[in-house]
């Protein structure tokens, strides 16, 4: 099984992540949220494993532009999942599922290098 990298292709953080794998000569499978919307099961798995705070990108433009009522929907798993499906740019990038099944959200170069 190759590491799966979830995100949006044109994001600078994603480009840095791809570069780490390419420099290490490690193959990966990329899943672009813009081409393949994340389903409920996948988002639930991310949230269960990583926690809602790690999955929802509250520092990004998409989240900051939301009204307060919509932002509050990102506070619980049940209401966050439909919101993240609709606005996939709000999912922290990258989310990695490594060959051993472990997961990581965000670009932590040292952690990624230790797993690939």
XYZ file of N, CA and C in Angstrom, residues 33-34 37-40 43 62 66 70 73 79-91:
72
model
N -9.344 16.710 -3.327
C -10.704 16.976 -2.870
C -11.551 17.683 -3.921
N -10.934 18.422 -4.806
C -11.692 19.159 -5.820
C -12.215 18.219 -6.910
N -14.771 14.472 -4.085
C -15.239 14.986 -2.789
C -15.134 13.889 -1.728
N -14.665 14.250 -0.547
C -14.562 13.248 0.521
C -15.946 12.804 0.988
N -16.108 11.502 1.186
C -17.408 11.016 1.638
C -17.483 11.025 3.172
N -18.667 10.760 3.671
C -18.927 10.802 5.112
C -18.018 9.838 5.870
N -14.322 11.218 6.033
C -14.210 12.341 6.965
C -14.396 11.873 8.402
N -11.284 30.223 3.653
C -12.637 29.676 3.535
C -13.353 29.726 4.880
N -16.728 32.529 6.680
C -18.030 32.006 7.087
C -18.675 32.902 8.142
N -22.408 29.376 10.777
C -21.781 28.300 9.997
C -20.482 27.856 10.658
N -20.953 25.295 13.220
C -21.215 23.943 12.709
C -19.938 23.112 12.662
N -22.173 17.884 12.549
C -22.445 19.037 11.681
C -21.231 19.448 10.865
N -20.040 19.062 11.314
C -18.827 19.419 10.575
C -18.687 18.613 9.288
N -19.073 17.353 9.311
C -18.883 16.499 8.129
C -19.604 17.056 6.902
N -20.901 17.390 6.969
C -21.549 17.958 5.775
C -20.916 19.289 5.339
N -20.479 20.081 6.306
C -19.834 21.356 5.994
C -18.507 21.127 5.264
N -17.723 20.160 5.731
C -16.438 19.851 5.091
C -16.631 19.239 3.701
N -17.714 18.508 3.517
C -17.990 17.962 2.193
C -18.330 19.090 1.222
N -19.081 20.060 1.698
C -19.477 21.185 0.853
C -18.302 22.129 0.595
N -17.478 22.344 1.607
C -16.366 23.295 1.519
C -15.065 22.555 1.834
N -14.629 21.735 0.892
C -13.460 20.882 1.129
C -12.176 21.679 1.342
N -12.168 22.945 0.987
C -10.991 23.792 1.244
C -10.788 24.003 2.742
N -11.785 23.676 3.539
C -11.674 23.817 4.992
C -10.991 22.626 5.656
N -10.687 21.596 4.899
C -10.003 20.430 5.466
C -8.511 20.732 5.480
